XYZ file of C-alpha atoms in Angstrom:
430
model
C 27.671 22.859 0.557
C 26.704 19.629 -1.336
C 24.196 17.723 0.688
C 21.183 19.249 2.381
C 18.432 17.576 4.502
C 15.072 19.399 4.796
C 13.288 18.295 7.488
C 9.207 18.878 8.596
C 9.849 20.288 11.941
C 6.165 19.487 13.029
C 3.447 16.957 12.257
C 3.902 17.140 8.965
C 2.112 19.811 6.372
C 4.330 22.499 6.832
C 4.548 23.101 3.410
C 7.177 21.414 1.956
C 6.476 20.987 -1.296
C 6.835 24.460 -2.117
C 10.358 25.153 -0.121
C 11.303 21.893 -1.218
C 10.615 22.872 -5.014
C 12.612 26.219 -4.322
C 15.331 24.279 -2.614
C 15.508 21.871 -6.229
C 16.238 25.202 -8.125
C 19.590 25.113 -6.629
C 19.669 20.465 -6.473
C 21.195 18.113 -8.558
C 19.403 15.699 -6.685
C 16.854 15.380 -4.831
C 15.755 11.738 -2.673
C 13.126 10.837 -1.085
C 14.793 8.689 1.618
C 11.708 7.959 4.203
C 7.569 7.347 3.961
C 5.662 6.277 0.930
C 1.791 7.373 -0.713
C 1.145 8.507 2.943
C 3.014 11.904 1.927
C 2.022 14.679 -0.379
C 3.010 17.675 -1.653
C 1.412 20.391 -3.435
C 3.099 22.157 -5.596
C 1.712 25.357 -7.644
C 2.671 26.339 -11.031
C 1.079 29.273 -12.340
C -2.890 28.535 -12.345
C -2.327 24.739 -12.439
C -1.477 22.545 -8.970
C 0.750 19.433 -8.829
C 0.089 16.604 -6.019
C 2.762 14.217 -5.787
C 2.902 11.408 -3.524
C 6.130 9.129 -3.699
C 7.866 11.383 -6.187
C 10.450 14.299 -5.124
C 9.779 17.897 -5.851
C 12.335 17.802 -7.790
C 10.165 16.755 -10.464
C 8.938 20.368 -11.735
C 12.704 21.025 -12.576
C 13.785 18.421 -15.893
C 17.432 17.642 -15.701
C 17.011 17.254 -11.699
C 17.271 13.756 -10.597
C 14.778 12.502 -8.580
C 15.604 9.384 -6.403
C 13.345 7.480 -4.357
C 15.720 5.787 -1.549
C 16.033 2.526 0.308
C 14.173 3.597 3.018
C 10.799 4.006 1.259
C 7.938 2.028 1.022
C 6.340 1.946 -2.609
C 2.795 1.046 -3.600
C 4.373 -0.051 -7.276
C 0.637 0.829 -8.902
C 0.536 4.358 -7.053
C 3.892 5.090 -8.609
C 3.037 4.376 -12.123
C 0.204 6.158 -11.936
C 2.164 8.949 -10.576
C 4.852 8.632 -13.101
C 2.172 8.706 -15.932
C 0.055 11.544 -14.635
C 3.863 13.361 -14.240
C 4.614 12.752 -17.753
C 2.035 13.798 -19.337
C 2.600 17.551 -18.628
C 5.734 16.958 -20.268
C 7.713 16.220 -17.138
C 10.190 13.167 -16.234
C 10.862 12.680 -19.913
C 14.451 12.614 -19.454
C 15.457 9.683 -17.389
C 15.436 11.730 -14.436
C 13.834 8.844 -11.954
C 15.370 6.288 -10.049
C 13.735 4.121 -8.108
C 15.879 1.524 -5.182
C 15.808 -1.472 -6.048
C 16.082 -2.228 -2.404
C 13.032 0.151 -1.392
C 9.853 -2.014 0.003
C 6.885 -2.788 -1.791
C 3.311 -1.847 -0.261
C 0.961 -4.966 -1.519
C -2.828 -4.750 -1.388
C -2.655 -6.994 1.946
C -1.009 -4.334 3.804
C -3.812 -1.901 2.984
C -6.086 -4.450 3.927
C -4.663 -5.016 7.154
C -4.720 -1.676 7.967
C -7.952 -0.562 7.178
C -9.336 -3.494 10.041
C -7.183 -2.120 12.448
C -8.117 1.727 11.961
C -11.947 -0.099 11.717
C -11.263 -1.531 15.386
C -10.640 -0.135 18.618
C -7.295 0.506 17.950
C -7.460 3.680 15.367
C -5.072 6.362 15.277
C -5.594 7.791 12.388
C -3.551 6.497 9.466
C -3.758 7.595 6.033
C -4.848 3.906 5.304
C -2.219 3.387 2.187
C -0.671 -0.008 3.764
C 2.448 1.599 5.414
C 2.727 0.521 8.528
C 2.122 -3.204 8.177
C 4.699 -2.932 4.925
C 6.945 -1.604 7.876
C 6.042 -4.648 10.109
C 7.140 -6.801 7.251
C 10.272 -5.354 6.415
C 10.863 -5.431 10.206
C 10.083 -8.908 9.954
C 12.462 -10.008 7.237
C 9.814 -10.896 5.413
C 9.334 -8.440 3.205
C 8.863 -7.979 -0.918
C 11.665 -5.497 -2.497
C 11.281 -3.553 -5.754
C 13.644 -5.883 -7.053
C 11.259 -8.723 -6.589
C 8.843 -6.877 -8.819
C 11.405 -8.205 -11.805
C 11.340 -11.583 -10.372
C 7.994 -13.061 -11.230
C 8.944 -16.733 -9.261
C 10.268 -14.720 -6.751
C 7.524 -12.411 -6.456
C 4.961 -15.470 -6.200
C 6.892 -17.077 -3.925
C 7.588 -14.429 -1.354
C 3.423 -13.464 -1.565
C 2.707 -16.918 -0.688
C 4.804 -16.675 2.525
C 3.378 -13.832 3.935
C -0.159 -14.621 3.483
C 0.776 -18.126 5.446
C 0.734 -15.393 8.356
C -1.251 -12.594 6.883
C -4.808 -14.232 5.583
C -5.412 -15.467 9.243
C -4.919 -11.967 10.591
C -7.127 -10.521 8.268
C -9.875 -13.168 9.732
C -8.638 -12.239 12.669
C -9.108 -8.616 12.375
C -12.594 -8.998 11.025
C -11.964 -9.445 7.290
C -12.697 -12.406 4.374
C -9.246 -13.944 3.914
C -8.198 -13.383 0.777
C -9.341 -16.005 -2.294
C -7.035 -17.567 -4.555
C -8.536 -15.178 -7.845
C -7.437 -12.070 -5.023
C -3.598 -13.470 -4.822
C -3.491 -13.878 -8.597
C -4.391 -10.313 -9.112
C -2.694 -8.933 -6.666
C 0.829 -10.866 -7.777
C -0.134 -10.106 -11.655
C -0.680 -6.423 -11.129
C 2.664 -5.858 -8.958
C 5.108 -7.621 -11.906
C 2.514 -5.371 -14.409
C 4.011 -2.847 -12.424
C 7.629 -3.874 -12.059
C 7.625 -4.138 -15.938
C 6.568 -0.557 -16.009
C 9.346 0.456 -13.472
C 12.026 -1.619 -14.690
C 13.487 1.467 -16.487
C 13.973 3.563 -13.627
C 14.873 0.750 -10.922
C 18.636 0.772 -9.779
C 21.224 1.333 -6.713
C 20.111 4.196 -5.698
C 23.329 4.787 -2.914
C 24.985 4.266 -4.915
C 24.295 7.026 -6.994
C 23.429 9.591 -4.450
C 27.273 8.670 -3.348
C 28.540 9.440 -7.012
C 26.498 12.744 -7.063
C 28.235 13.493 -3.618
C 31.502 12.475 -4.820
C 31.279 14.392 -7.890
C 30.158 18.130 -5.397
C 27.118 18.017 -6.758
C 23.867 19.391 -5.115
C 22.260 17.407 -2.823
C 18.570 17.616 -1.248
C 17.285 14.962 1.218
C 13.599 15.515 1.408
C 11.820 14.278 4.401
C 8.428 12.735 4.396
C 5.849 14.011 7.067
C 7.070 15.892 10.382
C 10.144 15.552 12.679
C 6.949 14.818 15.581
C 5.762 11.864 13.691
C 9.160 9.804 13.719
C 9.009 6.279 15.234
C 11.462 6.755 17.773
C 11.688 10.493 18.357
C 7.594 11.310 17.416
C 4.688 11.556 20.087
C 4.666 7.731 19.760
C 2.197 5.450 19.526
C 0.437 8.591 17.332
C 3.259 8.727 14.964
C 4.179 7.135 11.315
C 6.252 4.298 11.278
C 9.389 5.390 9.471
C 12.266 7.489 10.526
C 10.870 10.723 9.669
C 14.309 13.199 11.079
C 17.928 13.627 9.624
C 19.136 11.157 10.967
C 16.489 8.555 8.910
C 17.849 10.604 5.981
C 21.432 8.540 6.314
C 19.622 5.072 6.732
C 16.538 5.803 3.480
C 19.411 7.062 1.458
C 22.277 4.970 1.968
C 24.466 7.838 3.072
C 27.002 8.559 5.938
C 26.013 11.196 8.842
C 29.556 13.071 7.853
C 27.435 13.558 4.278
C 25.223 16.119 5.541
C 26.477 19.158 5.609
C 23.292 20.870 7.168
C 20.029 20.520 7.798
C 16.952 22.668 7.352
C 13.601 22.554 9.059
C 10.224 23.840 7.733
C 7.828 24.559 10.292
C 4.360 26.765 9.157
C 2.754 30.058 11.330
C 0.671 27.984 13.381
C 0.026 24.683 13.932
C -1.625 21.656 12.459
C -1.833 17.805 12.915
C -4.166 15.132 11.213
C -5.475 11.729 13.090
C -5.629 11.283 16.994
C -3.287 12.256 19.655
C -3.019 14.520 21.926
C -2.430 18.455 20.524
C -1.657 21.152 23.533
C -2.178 24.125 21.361
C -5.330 23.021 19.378
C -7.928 25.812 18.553
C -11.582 25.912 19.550
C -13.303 24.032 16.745
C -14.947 27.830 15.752
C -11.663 29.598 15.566
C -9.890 26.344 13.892
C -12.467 26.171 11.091
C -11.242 30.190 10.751
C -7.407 29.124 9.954
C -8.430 26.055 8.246
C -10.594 27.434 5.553
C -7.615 30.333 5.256
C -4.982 28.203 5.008
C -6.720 25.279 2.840
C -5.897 22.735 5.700
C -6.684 19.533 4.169
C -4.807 15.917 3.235
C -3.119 16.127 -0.379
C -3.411 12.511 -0.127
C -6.594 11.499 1.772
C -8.244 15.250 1.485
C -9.036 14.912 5.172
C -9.516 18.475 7.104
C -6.256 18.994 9.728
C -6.713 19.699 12.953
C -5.572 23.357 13.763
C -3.797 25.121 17.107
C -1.698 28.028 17.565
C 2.253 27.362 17.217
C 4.053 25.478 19.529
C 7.480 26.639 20.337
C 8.599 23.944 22.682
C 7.700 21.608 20.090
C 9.769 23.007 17.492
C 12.591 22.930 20.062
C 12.439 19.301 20.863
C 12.428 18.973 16.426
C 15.819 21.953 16.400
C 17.649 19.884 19.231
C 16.877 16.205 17.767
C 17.475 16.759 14.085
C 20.215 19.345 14.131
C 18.279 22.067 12.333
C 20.282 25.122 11.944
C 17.673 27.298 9.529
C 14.123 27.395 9.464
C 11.747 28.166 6.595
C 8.674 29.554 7.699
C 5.750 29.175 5.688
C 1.756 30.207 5.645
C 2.517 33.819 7.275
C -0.113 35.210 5.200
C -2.955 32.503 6.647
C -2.932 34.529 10.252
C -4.027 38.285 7.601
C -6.736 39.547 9.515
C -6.766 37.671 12.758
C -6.980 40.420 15.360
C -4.516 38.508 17.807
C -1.987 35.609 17.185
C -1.117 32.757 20.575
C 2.209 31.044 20.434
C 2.400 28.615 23.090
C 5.872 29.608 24.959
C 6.101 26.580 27.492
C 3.636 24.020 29.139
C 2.712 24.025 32.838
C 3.172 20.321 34.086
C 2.145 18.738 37.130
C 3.506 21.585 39.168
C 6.669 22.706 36.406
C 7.020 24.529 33.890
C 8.806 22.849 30.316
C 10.393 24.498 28.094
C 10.207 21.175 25.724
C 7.809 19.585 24.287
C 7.393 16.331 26.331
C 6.881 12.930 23.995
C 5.229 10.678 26.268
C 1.872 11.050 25.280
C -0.159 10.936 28.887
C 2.453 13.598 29.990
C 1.237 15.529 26.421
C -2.378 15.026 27.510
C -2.206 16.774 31.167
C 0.243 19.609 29.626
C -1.104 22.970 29.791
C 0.116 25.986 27.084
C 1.409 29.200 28.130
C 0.992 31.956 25.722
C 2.398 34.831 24.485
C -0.090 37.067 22.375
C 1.008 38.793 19.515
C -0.829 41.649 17.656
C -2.222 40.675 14.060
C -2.481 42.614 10.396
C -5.021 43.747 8.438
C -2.659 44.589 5.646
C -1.968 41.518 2.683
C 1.678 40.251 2.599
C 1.783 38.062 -0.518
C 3.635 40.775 -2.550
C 6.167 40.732 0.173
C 9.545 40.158 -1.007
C 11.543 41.264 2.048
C 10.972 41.253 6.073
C 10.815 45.191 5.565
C 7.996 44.744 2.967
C 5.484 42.674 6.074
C 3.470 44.862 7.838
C 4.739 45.780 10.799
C 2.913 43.606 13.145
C 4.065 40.763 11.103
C 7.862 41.474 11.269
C 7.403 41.781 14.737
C 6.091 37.945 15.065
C 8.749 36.938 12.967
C 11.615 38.371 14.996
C 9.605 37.335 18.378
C 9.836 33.686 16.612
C 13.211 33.738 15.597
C 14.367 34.569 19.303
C 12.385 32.346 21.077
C 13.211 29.138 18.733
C 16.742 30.478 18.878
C 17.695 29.809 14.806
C 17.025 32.286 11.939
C 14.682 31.939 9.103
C 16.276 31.144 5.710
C 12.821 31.575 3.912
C 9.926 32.958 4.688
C 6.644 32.067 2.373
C 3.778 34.511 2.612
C 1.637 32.458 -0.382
C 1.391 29.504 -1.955
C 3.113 30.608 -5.257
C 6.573 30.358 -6.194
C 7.194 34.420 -6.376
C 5.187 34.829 -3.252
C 8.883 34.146 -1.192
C 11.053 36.284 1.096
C 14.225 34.329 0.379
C 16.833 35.369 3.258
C 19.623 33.022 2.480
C 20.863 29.867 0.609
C 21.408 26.578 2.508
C 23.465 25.397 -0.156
C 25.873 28.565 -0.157
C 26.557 28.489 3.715
């Protein structure tokens, strides 16, 4: 196969970093179609730990190209930052970046904007980093390219636009309207950072279309979860990109007859971060339990996730929307030395039971969770290297998962280190 998508088949965390980064050991290519500094991954090497947050995991494998797609929205000063920090372990050093010229740029206003509105009475719990309004603008028509970023009239000119409309909804929203020394800065520090980029800005569908044309190797990598899309999340408490496979085809530039399969990444449980509602969440005594376990906190803002037991009809409603076919499984050694494990099976609903995880969000609210119980371990499973090597009570979770969700496990990651892998097959082989 020559183009993969691997999707988050939650609310995001599941881990992607590291299946992504074992995915790249087999990628040519690797894009980041969707999101912007509101992802992160974590990726482990050896006793050191790599956070990236626009960047592909690609970026621990030099000679992989990593390409940041149309669809993203880029905070230009994050990224150089990023591509600096990246460099200096010796990483990135071979022209292995490309950045789309027709990918959004995330100004200061945006953050700005945000930060009133997550101040007021409308909060739901964004990362803070600008994306949504730099959404709003591109929805708009009005908004500022990383192309523009070469254009230093253009640049000015397309700043001085949007705070026309911007300044007096920053008043609006509570905020000083920005001062003619803040523009300057703001404008100066974005070409700063343009100049900085200009190496590694280009067509970036292009490219991906010359990789595909040439059978190379693939990997879409999606930002946050399959439950946080815009149109297909638990909407309004969602992101505002298109977080599923199908986004993948708009943030790259691709055709849907491109993919040849997609993947989904889902961990042993279940987390979320901001507001919403959450079926399966924990008690706040058993939560801080899984948290501490499974070091459940933002890469980007370092916030602590909110925990609950796995949700099967949630994963369903991700399977049936996004096409997944495969499943990596990830965390399975966080739930060592529970004494019982809850997967949620269906929800009771005024009256019905669901075997799907319903997305409007008052429906979400009232649903109640029926669970199936599951035995837990004692025994350590990071030196597992095959199903047969889990303790028993663990391979008996993982088959009870596999038939319930109805799609096998390609992967299953019982640590947060490379080795610490059960690799079952090879998306790219099938």
């Amino acid at each position: 196969m020559s183009v993969v998508c691997a999707i988050g088949a939650q609310w995001g965390d599941e881990g992607k970093g590291k299946v992504v980064d074992l995915l790249t050991e087999r990628a040519d290519v690797v894009v980041r179609f969707g999101g912007g500094a509101n992802a992160g991954h974590t990726l482990v090497l050896g006793d050191d730990t790599l956070i990236t947050h626009l960047i592909p995991s690609g970026v621990l494998h030099p000679g992989t190209a990593c390409v940041l797609g149309d669809g993203m929205v880029i905070d230009p000063e994050t990224l150089v930052d990023e591509i600096a920090a990246i460099q200096a372990r010796g990483l990135l050093s071979g022209g292995e970046l490309l950045v789309s010229d027709r990918a959004h740029v995330v100004m200061p206003y945006h953050k700005l904007i945000e930060a009133r509105r997550e101040a007021g009475r409308g909060a739901i719990g964004t990362t803070g980093r600008g994306i949504g309004p730099a959404y709003e603008a591109k929805a708009a028509r009005r908004g500022i390219r990383v192309r523009d970023l070469l254009r230093p009239d253009r640049l000015r000119e397309l700043v001085a636009r949007n705070l026309d409309e911007i300044s007096p909804l920053i008043a609006t929203l509570g905020g000083r309207e920005p001062s003619a020394a803040d523009i300057a800065g703001w404008i100066d520090a974005a070409a700063r950072a343009g100049e900085a980029l200009a190496p590694h800005i280009g067509d970036a569908s292009r490219f991906i279309h010359g990789a595909i044309g040439d059978h190379k190797r693939v990997l879409c990598e999606g930002a946050q979860g399959a439950l946080l899309d815009i149109d297909h999340g638990t909407y309004p408490y969602v992101t505002s990109s298109a977080t599923g496979a199908a986004g993948a085809c708009q943030g790259a530039g691709i055709g849907p007859t491109d993919i040849d399969r997609v993947v989904g990444i889902t961990k042993a449980y279940a987390t979320r971060v901001g507001s919403g509602p959450f079926p399966t969440e924990m008690a706040a005594e058993m939560a801080a339990v899984w948290r501490e376990a499974g070091a459940e906190r933002g890469a980007t803002t370092g916030r602590p996730r909110r925990v609950g037991w796995l949700d099967i009809p949630a994963l369903r409603l991700a399977i049936r929307k996004n096409g997944i076919t495969a499943l990596a499984l990830t965390k399975l050694d966080v739930a060592v030395g529970q004494p019982e494990i809850q997967v949620c099976v269906a929800y009771d609903l005024d009256g019905r039971q669901i075997d799907e995880m319903p997305l409007d969000p008052d429906d979400l609210a009232r649903a109640t969770p029926r669970y199936q119980r599951f035995a837990g371990w004692d025994a350590p499973c990071r030196e597992a290297r095959a199903v047969d090597d889990l303790p028993g009570a663990a391979q008996t979770y993982v088959s009870a998962l596999e038939s319930l969700l109805g799609v096998p496990f390609f992967l299953i990651s019982v640590g947060p280190a490379r080795a610490a892998t059960i690799s079952l097959s090879d998306p790219f082989a099938e």
